[in-house]
C-alpha cells in the first residue's frame, strides 16, 4: 500500500473516526489510572478494518498516526507505523472480535480489577468474580443473541471469569479463548494480577461496561474491607 | 409540535439554559464518579417545562439536542429525541418536582452513598442514615416553608431516609413518594445498593447539596473504618 | 464609592490581581475537594485592601465581580456585591491578617483535616496534631521573625493546634485568636470536625502550606490505618 | 553568557524542548499529587546541557524561563534565573546522569512511595522494597547494557533499594550514590519517609517507570491492608 493511502487510513476530521477515537479514549483511560506506565490497550473494528493502539507508548500522548491498521479478513497490516511495535494484546483483541463479533475491545490494568483477582485467589472459587444485588450490575449485558437481549437485573448475579496470567501477553490467547467458550454470556475476562479485557458491540458499549465493571470492582474492594459479602445472602 | 420548535427548546447560547446546564453538570458529575457507566441522571424544571437527560447514554458526552423536554402541566413530551429513551428516573424526578416544588433533581450512583446504605443495613436502623456534629451538615436545608428556613446547624443530626431498591427503576416511585411523605423535611432519599436522589429549589441548591452529602458519606465511611461513631455521643 | 470605582477594584487583565487569583485558587481547591458544597473560603490582602470570596456560593464558579473588597485600615467594605453575603470567615481571616501580618488566608473543609481532628479526639492530647520525621514537614515555616526564619527540618515535630468548633462560624473568632496567641509559631489552626485555617505572608506561601498540610494529614490517616505512629519513637 | 543567549536556552516553540517539557511534566505530576507543596523536582539532560526545575516553587505554575541550565561537562550554570534557587536535588540528579547515563531524572514525594518505606521499616528487610508476580512489573527495565536488555518479566521480583533520609536533601548524595553502586540494575531509589528518585535513558522511560512504580506502590499498600503478601509464596 502506498504511503499516502496508509496515511489516509488514519486521517479524518471526524472525532468518531476510530484513529481519533482511540486517542481520545486512551486520554480518558489515563486519567482514570487504567493505562498508566504504557499499560493497557484499545482496539476498534470499523467496517472491514481493525484499528489498534501500539505497544509500549504513553497512552495519553498517542496521535492518530501512531495507530496500526489491520485488514480484518486477511489479518494483514494495512498500516504499520515505523519505530512502533504492534500491541501484544492483538491476538487477545482478535479473540473478542472473531468469537463474539465485538466492535471494540479495551484492556486495562485497573488496580481495582487486580485487587479483585487477588481477593478471589483466597476463596474457594478463585476463577470467577461473583457479585449480586447492586444497581450498577444493570450496566452489563445478559449475553448474546435475541434470547439474551438486554442487561442483567438488580437481583441477578454478575459473574466474570478470571484466568491465570502468563509470562508473555500473547500466551494468554489460549486461556482467554477458553474462558470465552466456557462463559458464553460474558463480555469481559479478568486476568489474575494483571487487569481485564472488556468488549462490546461498539465503542459505547465496551467503554460504559468498562466503567460499570471498574465501579463494581472498587465497590467490591471497599465492601471486603468493611466485611460486607459480595453476594447477598 | 414542529421540528423547528422542538429544536428551539434546546438551542441557546446561554450557558445557564437548562439544556446546556444539564450537559455541563453531567460532565462534572462524570469526573466525580457519580454517573459513570451511563448511570444516574439530572432534570431541571424551568418555567412550565421539564428538561431531562436521556437514559443509557454516556453522561459526559451529552449534547443539548439529546434532552427530553416535557410540559410540566400536562406531562406530555414536547421533545423526544429520535433513537433515545426517556430516563427511567422520570417518575422519580416528578415526585420531587410535584411533592416538594423542586427546581432541579439529581440522581447519582455515588459509591459512598451505596457504601453508606450497606453499612446501615447492618445496624438497628437500616432505613435511615444519621450523622451529627460535622460542619458540612450546614450545607443541608432544615426543611420547607418559612418556619424551617435556613440550613441545619452544627449540633443538629442530619437524617436521610433509605428505601429498598427495586428490580425496575420506575418501581421505586411508590416507596420514594412514601419516604418523601414520611420525612417531610428531607431534600434527599438514599436507595439501598443503588445511589441517591437529591433535589433543591434550583440547580445551585440541588448540586451543592449533592456535593455536601457526598462529602459527608465519604467521611462517614472513613469514620467507620477508623471506629469513630457517626452520631457524637 | 461610585459604582464604576467599585467595579474597577475587581477588574484587571492581570491573572495575579487578587480578584482573579481568588477565583483561580478556588477552582483548584474545588477539584481537590477542599471547598465543595459552598464550603471553605479564601482571602487576599493586597496593599491597603482585603479581597474576600463571598459566602454560600459555588466556589468553582466564582467571578471577580463576586468579590467583597474591604479597606484594611477602617474595615469598611469598599465593595459589596448585591445579592451576595460576606463570608462568615471574615473575622477569622482578619485574625490571621492582623495578628500575624498574613498576606493570604485559606479556609478548607478538607476531609483529611477533619479526620485528623477526629483521630486526635481519642488521644491524650486532643487539642494538637503532632507528627515528625517526614520530608514534607519541610514545607511548613518554623515561625515568625528573623530568629525563626526558614522552614521546619526533617527531624522536627510539626504541631498544629486544634480548636473546638462552634455553632456559628463567626463565634470561632475568640478561640482562633486564642490559639494564635498560645501557639506563636503556627501558620495554621485546625477546627474540630470542620476543617482548617492556613495563612502565609503571600498567596504562594499560604497555598503551598495548605498543600503540604493536606498531604501530611492524608498520610497521617493512612499511617493510622496501617498502625504506624505519627511521631517517630 | 549574554542575557539574550541565556534566554535562547529556554525559548522554543517545540513542546519537546526540555524547558517546555519540564513544565508540562510538572503540571501532570502536580495533578497526580507527586509534587504538591513545592515538593519534588525534574531534570532533563539534552545534548551537552542539563535543564533543572528550580527549588521551592509551585510546580504546576512553572514557566520555561524558571529553568536552570547547566553545562553538563563543566557543571557550570549557563543560566540562573534571578530570585530563584537551584534545586537541592541537583547533586542527586547528577548521580543518575553520571553513574547511569540517564537522560531524565524525576523526584516525587508520592504518598504511596512514602507509605511503602514506612511499611518496610517494620520488616526484616527495611532497606529494600520487593514485590513479585504483577503484570505492571513489566514496566521496569531489567538493568543496563546489552546482556540486561528489555524489561522485567511477570515472574521476576522487582527490588527497589530504600535509603535513610537526611536532614538536608544535598546530604542524600553519598547514600544515593552508594545505593546505585550496590544495586547496579536499579533505575530508582526510595528515600525513607520522603519519596523516590526515578530515572531513565530518556523522558518517556523515566516518566513511564515513575507511573509504573507509583501504580505498584499504591497496589502494595492496598495489598497490605487486605493481608496479601507482596512476594507471591
JSON list of C-alpha atoms in Angstrom, two decimals, chain A residues 98-202:
[
{"chain": "A", "resi": 98, "resn": "UNK", "atom": "CA", "xyz": [-13.92, -13.11, 15.99]},
{"chain": "A", "resi": 99, "resn": "UNK", "atom": "CA", "xyz": [-15.57, -15.21, 18.72]},
{"chain": "A", "resi": 100, "resn": "UNK", "atom": "CA", "xyz": [-18.07, -12.59, 19.95]},
{"chain": "A", "resi": 101, "resn": "UNK", "atom": "CA", "xyz": [-18.39, -10.26, 16.98]},
{"chain": "A", "resi": 102, "resn": "UNK", "atom": "CA", "xyz": [-17.17, -7.33, 19.13]},
{"chain": "A", "resi": 103, "resn": "UNK", "atom": "CA", "xyz": [-16.84, -3.83, 17.69]},
{"chain": "A", "resi": 104, "resn": "UNK", "atom": "CA", "xyz": [-14.45, -2.57, 20.34]},
{"chain": "A", "resi": 105, "resn": "UNK", "atom": "CA", "xyz": [-12.17, -4.26, 22.88]},
{"chain": "A", "resi": 106, "resn": "UNK", "atom": "CA", "xyz": [-10.48, -2.48, 25.80]},
{"chain": "A", "resi": 107, "resn": "UNK", "atom": "CA", "xyz": [-7.69, -3.79, 28.02]},
{"chain": "A", "resi": 108, "resn": "UNK", "atom": "CA", "xyz": [-6.91, -2.00, 31.28]},
{"chain": "A", "resi": 109, "resn": "UNK", "atom": "CA", "xyz": [-4.57, -2.54, 34.22]},
{"chain": "A", "resi": 110, "resn": "UNK", "atom": "CA", "xyz": [-7.18, -1.14, 36.65]},
{"chain": "A", "resi": 111, "resn": "UNK", "atom": "CA", "xyz": [-5.93, -1.57, 40.20]},
{"chain": "A", "resi": 112, "resn": "UNK", "atom": "CA", "xyz": [-9.42, -2.50, 41.36]},
{"chain": "A", "resi": 113, "resn": "UNK", "atom": "CA", "xyz": [-9.56, -5.31, 38.81]},
{"chain": "A", "resi": 114, "resn": "UNK", "atom": "CA", "xyz": [-6.17, -6.58, 40.02]},
{"chain": "A", "resi": 115, "resn": "UNK", "atom": "CA", "xyz": [-7.22, -6.39, 43.69]},
{"chain": "A", "resi": 116, "resn": "UNK", "atom": "CA", "xyz": [-10.42, -8.31, 42.96]},
{"chain": "A", "resi": 117, "resn": "UNK", "atom": "CA", "xyz": [-8.41, -11.13, 41.37]},
{"chain": "A", "resi": 118, "resn": "UNK", "atom": "CA", "xyz": [-6.11, -11.16, 44.41]},
{"chain": "A", "resi": 119, "resn": "UNK", "atom": "CA", "xyz": [-9.09, -11.37, 46.78]},
{"chain": "A", "resi": 120, "resn": "UNK", "atom": "CA", "xyz": [-10.63, -14.18, 44.70]},
{"chain": "A", "resi": 121, "resn": "UNK", "atom": "CA", "xyz": [-7.31, -16.11, 44.86]},
{"chain": "A", "resi": 122, "resn": "UNK", "atom": "CA", "xyz": [-8.06, -16.74, 48.54]},
{"chain": "A", "resi": 123, "resn": "UNK", "atom": "CA", "xyz": [-11.60, -18.01, 48.06]},
{"chain": "A", "resi": 124, "resn": "UNK", "atom": "CA", "xyz": [-12.95, -21.42, 47.16]},
{"chain": "A", "resi": 125, "resn": "UNK", "atom": "CA", "xyz": [-13.76, -20.07, 43.69]},
{"chain": "A", "resi": 126, "resn": "UNK", "atom": "CA", "xyz": [-10.53, -18.38, 42.54]},
{"chain": "A", "resi": 127, "resn": "UNK", "atom": "CA", "xyz": [-11.53, -18.46, 38.86]},
{"chain": "A", "resi": 128, "resn": "UNK", "atom": "CA", "xyz": [-14.65, -16.32, 38.96]},
{"chain": "A", "resi": 129, "resn": "UNK", "atom": "CA", "xyz": [-15.64, -12.99, 40.47]},
{"chain": "A", "resi": 130, "resn": "UNK", "atom": "CA", "xyz": [-19.30, -13.00, 41.59]},
{"chain": "A", "resi": 131, "resn": "UNK", "atom": "CA", "xyz": [-21.38, -10.16, 42.97]},
{"chain": "A", "resi": 132, "resn": "UNK", "atom": "CA", "xyz": [-25.10, -9.54, 43.26]},
{"chain": "A", "resi": 133, "resn": "UNK", "atom": "CA", "xyz": [-27.77, -7.05, 44.24]},
{"chain": "A", "resi": 134, "resn": "UNK", "atom": "CA", "xyz": [-26.12, -3.83, 43.11]},
{"chain": "A", "resi": 135, "resn": "UNK", "atom": "CA", "xyz": [-27.85, -1.38, 40.77]},
{"chain": "A", "resi": 136, "resn": "UNK", "atom": "CA", "xyz": [-24.71, -0.93, 38.66]},
{"chain": "A", "resi": 137, "resn": "UNK", "atom": "CA", "xyz": [-24.91, -4.60, 37.60]},
{"chain": "A", "resi": 138, "resn": "UNK", "atom": "CA", "xyz": [-27.59, -3.33, 35.21]},
{"chain": "A", "resi": 139, "resn": "UNK", "atom": "CA", "xyz": [-24.75, -1.80, 33.16]},
{"chain": "A", "resi": 140, "resn": "UNK", "atom": "CA", "xyz": [-23.70, -5.28, 31.96]},
{"chain": "A", "resi": 141, "resn": "UNK", "atom": "CA", "xyz": [-25.46, -7.18, 29.14]},
{"chain": "A", "resi": 142, "resn": "UNK", "atom": "CA", "xyz": [-27.11, -10.51, 29.87]},
{"chain": "A", "resi": 143, "resn": "UNK", "atom": "CA", "xyz": [-25.44, -12.31, 27.00]},
{"chain": "A", "resi": 144, "resn": "UNK", "atom": "CA", "xyz": [-25.61, -12.65, 23.22]},
{"chain": "A", "resi": 145, "resn": "UNK", "atom": "CA", "xyz": [-28.42, -13.16, 20.74]},
{"chain": "A", "resi": 146, "resn": "UNK", "atom": "CA", "xyz": [-32.11, -12.36, 20.86]},
{"chain": "A", "resi": 147, "resn": "UNK", "atom": "CA", "xyz": [-32.96, -14.67, 23.77]},
{"chain": "A", "resi": 148, "resn": "UNK", "atom": "CA", "xyz": [-30.35, -12.96, 25.94]},
{"chain": "A", "resi": 149, "resn": "UNK", "atom": "CA", "xyz": [-31.20, -9.41, 24.89]},
{"chain": "A", "resi": 150, "resn": "UNK", "atom": "CA", "xyz": [-31.00, -6.62, 27.43]},
{"chain": "A", "resi": 151, "resn": "UNK", "atom": "CA", "xyz": [-28.89, -6.20, 30.52]},
{"chain": "A", "resi": 152, "resn": "UNK", "atom": "CA", "xyz": [-28.60, -8.03, 33.83]},
{"chain": "A", "resi": 153, "resn": "UNK", "atom": "CA", "xyz": [-31.16, -7.17, 36.51]},
{"chain": "A", "resi": 154, "resn": "UNK", "atom": "CA", "xyz": [-30.69, -5.95, 40.05]},
{"chain": "A", "resi": 155, "resn": "UNK", "atom": "CA", "xyz": [-31.26, -9.39, 41.60]},
{"chain": "A", "resi": 156, "resn": "UNK", "atom": "CA", "xyz": [-29.01, -11.22, 39.13]},
{"chain": "A", "resi": 157, "resn": "UNK", "atom": "CA", "xyz": [-25.50, -12.32, 40.00]},
{"chain": "A", "resi": 158, "resn": "UNK", "atom": "CA", "xyz": [-22.79, -10.89, 37.79]},
{"chain": "A", "resi": 159, "resn": "UNK", "atom": "CA", "xyz": [-20.02, -13.41, 37.10]},
{"chain": "A", "resi": 160, "resn": "UNK", "atom": "CA", "xyz": [-16.73, -12.54, 35.41]},
{"chain": "A", "resi": 161, "resn": "UNK", "atom": "CA", "xyz": [-14.26, -15.38, 34.71]},
{"chain": "A", "resi": 162, "resn": "UNK", "atom": "CA", "xyz": [-10.67, -15.00, 35.93]},
{"chain": "A", "resi": 163, "resn": "UNK", "atom": "CA", "xyz": [-7.79, -16.59, 34.02]},
{"chain": "A", "resi": 164, "resn": "UNK", "atom": "CA", "xyz": [-4.18, -17.12, 35.10]},
{"chain": "A", "resi": 165, "resn": "UNK", "atom": "CA", "xyz": [-1.63, -14.61, 33.86]},
{"chain": "A", "resi": 166, "resn": "UNK", "atom": "CA", "xyz": [1.23, -15.77, 31.65]},
{"chain": "A", "resi": 167, "resn": "UNK", "atom": "CA", "xyz": [4.80, -14.61, 31.25]},
{"chain": "A", "resi": 168, "resn": "UNK", "atom": "CA", "xyz": [4.09, -13.24, 27.77]},
{"chain": "A", "resi": 169, "resn": "UNK", "atom": "CA", "xyz": [0.86, -11.40, 26.96]},
{"chain": "A", "resi": 170, "resn": "UNK", "atom": "CA", "xyz": [0.47, -13.27, 23.65]},
{"chain": "A", "resi": 171, "resn": "UNK", "atom": "CA", "xyz": [0.36, -16.55, 25.59]},
{"chain": "A", "resi": 172, "resn": "UNK", "atom": "CA", "xyz": [-2.90, -15.52, 27.21]},
{"chain": "A", "resi": 173, "resn": "UNK", "atom": "CA", "xyz": [-4.64, -16.27, 23.91]},
{"chain": "A", "resi": 174, "resn": "UNK", "atom": "CA", "xyz": [-5.48, -19.90, 24.54]},
{"chain": "A", "resi": 175, "resn": "UNK", "atom": "CA", "xyz": [-6.82, -19.42, 28.06]},
{"chain": "A", "resi": 176, "resn": "UNK", "atom": "CA", "xyz": [-8.71, -16.27, 27.08]},
{"chain": "A", "resi": 177, "resn": "UNK", "atom": "CA", "xyz": [-10.34, -18.11, 24.18]},
{"chain": "A", "resi": 178, "resn": "UNK", "atom": "CA", "xyz": [-11.05, -20.99, 26.55]},
{"chain": "A", "resi": 179, "resn": "UNK", "atom": "CA", "xyz": [-12.74, -18.65, 29.04]},
{"chain": "A", "resi": 180, "resn": "UNK", "atom": "CA", "xyz": [-14.85, -17.09, 26.28]},
{"chain": "A", "resi": 181, "resn": "UNK", "atom": "CA", "xyz": [-16.02, -20.56, 25.23]},
{"chain": "A", "resi": 182, "resn": "UNK", "atom": "CA", "xyz": [-16.63, -21.68, 28.80]},
{"chain": "A", "resi": 183, "resn": "UNK", "atom": "CA", "xyz": [-18.55, -18.49, 29.69]},
{"chain": "A", "resi": 184, "resn": "UNK", "atom": "CA", "xyz": [-20.67, -17.95, 26.58]},
{"chain": "A", "resi": 185, "resn": "UNK", "atom": "CA", "xyz": [-22.50, -14.94, 28.06]},
{"chain": "A", "resi": 186, "resn": "UNK", "atom": "CA", "xyz": [-19.51, -12.95, 29.26]},
{"chain": "A", "resi": 187, "resn": "UNK", "atom": "CA", "xyz": [-18.39, -9.60, 27.86]},
{"chain": "A", "resi": 188, "resn": "UNK", "atom": "CA", "xyz": [-15.22, -9.47, 29.97]},
{"chain": "A", "resi": 189, "resn": "UNK", "atom": "CA", "xyz": [-12.40, -11.66, 31.29]},
{"chain": "A", "resi": 190, "resn": "UNK", "atom": "CA", "xyz": [-10.28, -10.77, 34.32]},
{"chain": "A", "resi": 191, "resn": "UNK", "atom": "CA", "xyz": [-6.59, -11.71, 34.22]},
{"chain": "A", "resi": 192, "resn": "UNK", "atom": "CA", "xyz": [-5.06, -12.56, 37.59]},
{"chain": "A", "resi": 193, "resn": "UNK", "atom": "CA", "xyz": [-2.61, -9.95, 38.94]},
{"chain": "A", "resi": 194, "resn": "UNK", "atom": "CA", "xyz": [-2.83, -8.18, 35.59]},
{"chain": "A", "resi": 195, "resn": "UNK", "atom": "CA", "xyz": [-6.11, -6.47, 34.67]},
{"chain": "A", "resi": 196, "resn": "UNK", "atom": "CA", "xyz": [-9.15, -7.02, 32.49]},
{"chain": "A", "resi": 197, "resn": "UNK", "atom": "CA", "xyz": [-10.31, -7.40, 28.90]},
{"chain": "A", "resi": 198, "resn": "UNK", "atom": "CA", "xyz": [-13.74, -5.89, 28.18]},
{"chain": "A", "resi": 199, "resn": "UNK", "atom": "CA", "xyz": [-15.57, -5.74, 24.87]},
{"chain": "A", "resi": 200, "resn": "UNK", "atom": "CA", "xyz": [-18.88, -4.72, 23.37]},
{"chain": "A", "resi": 201, "resn": "UNK", "atom": "CA", "xyz": [-20.72, -4.48, 20.11]},
{"chain": "A", "resi": 202, "resn": "UNK", "atom": "CA", "xyz": [-19.48, -0.89, 19.73]}
]
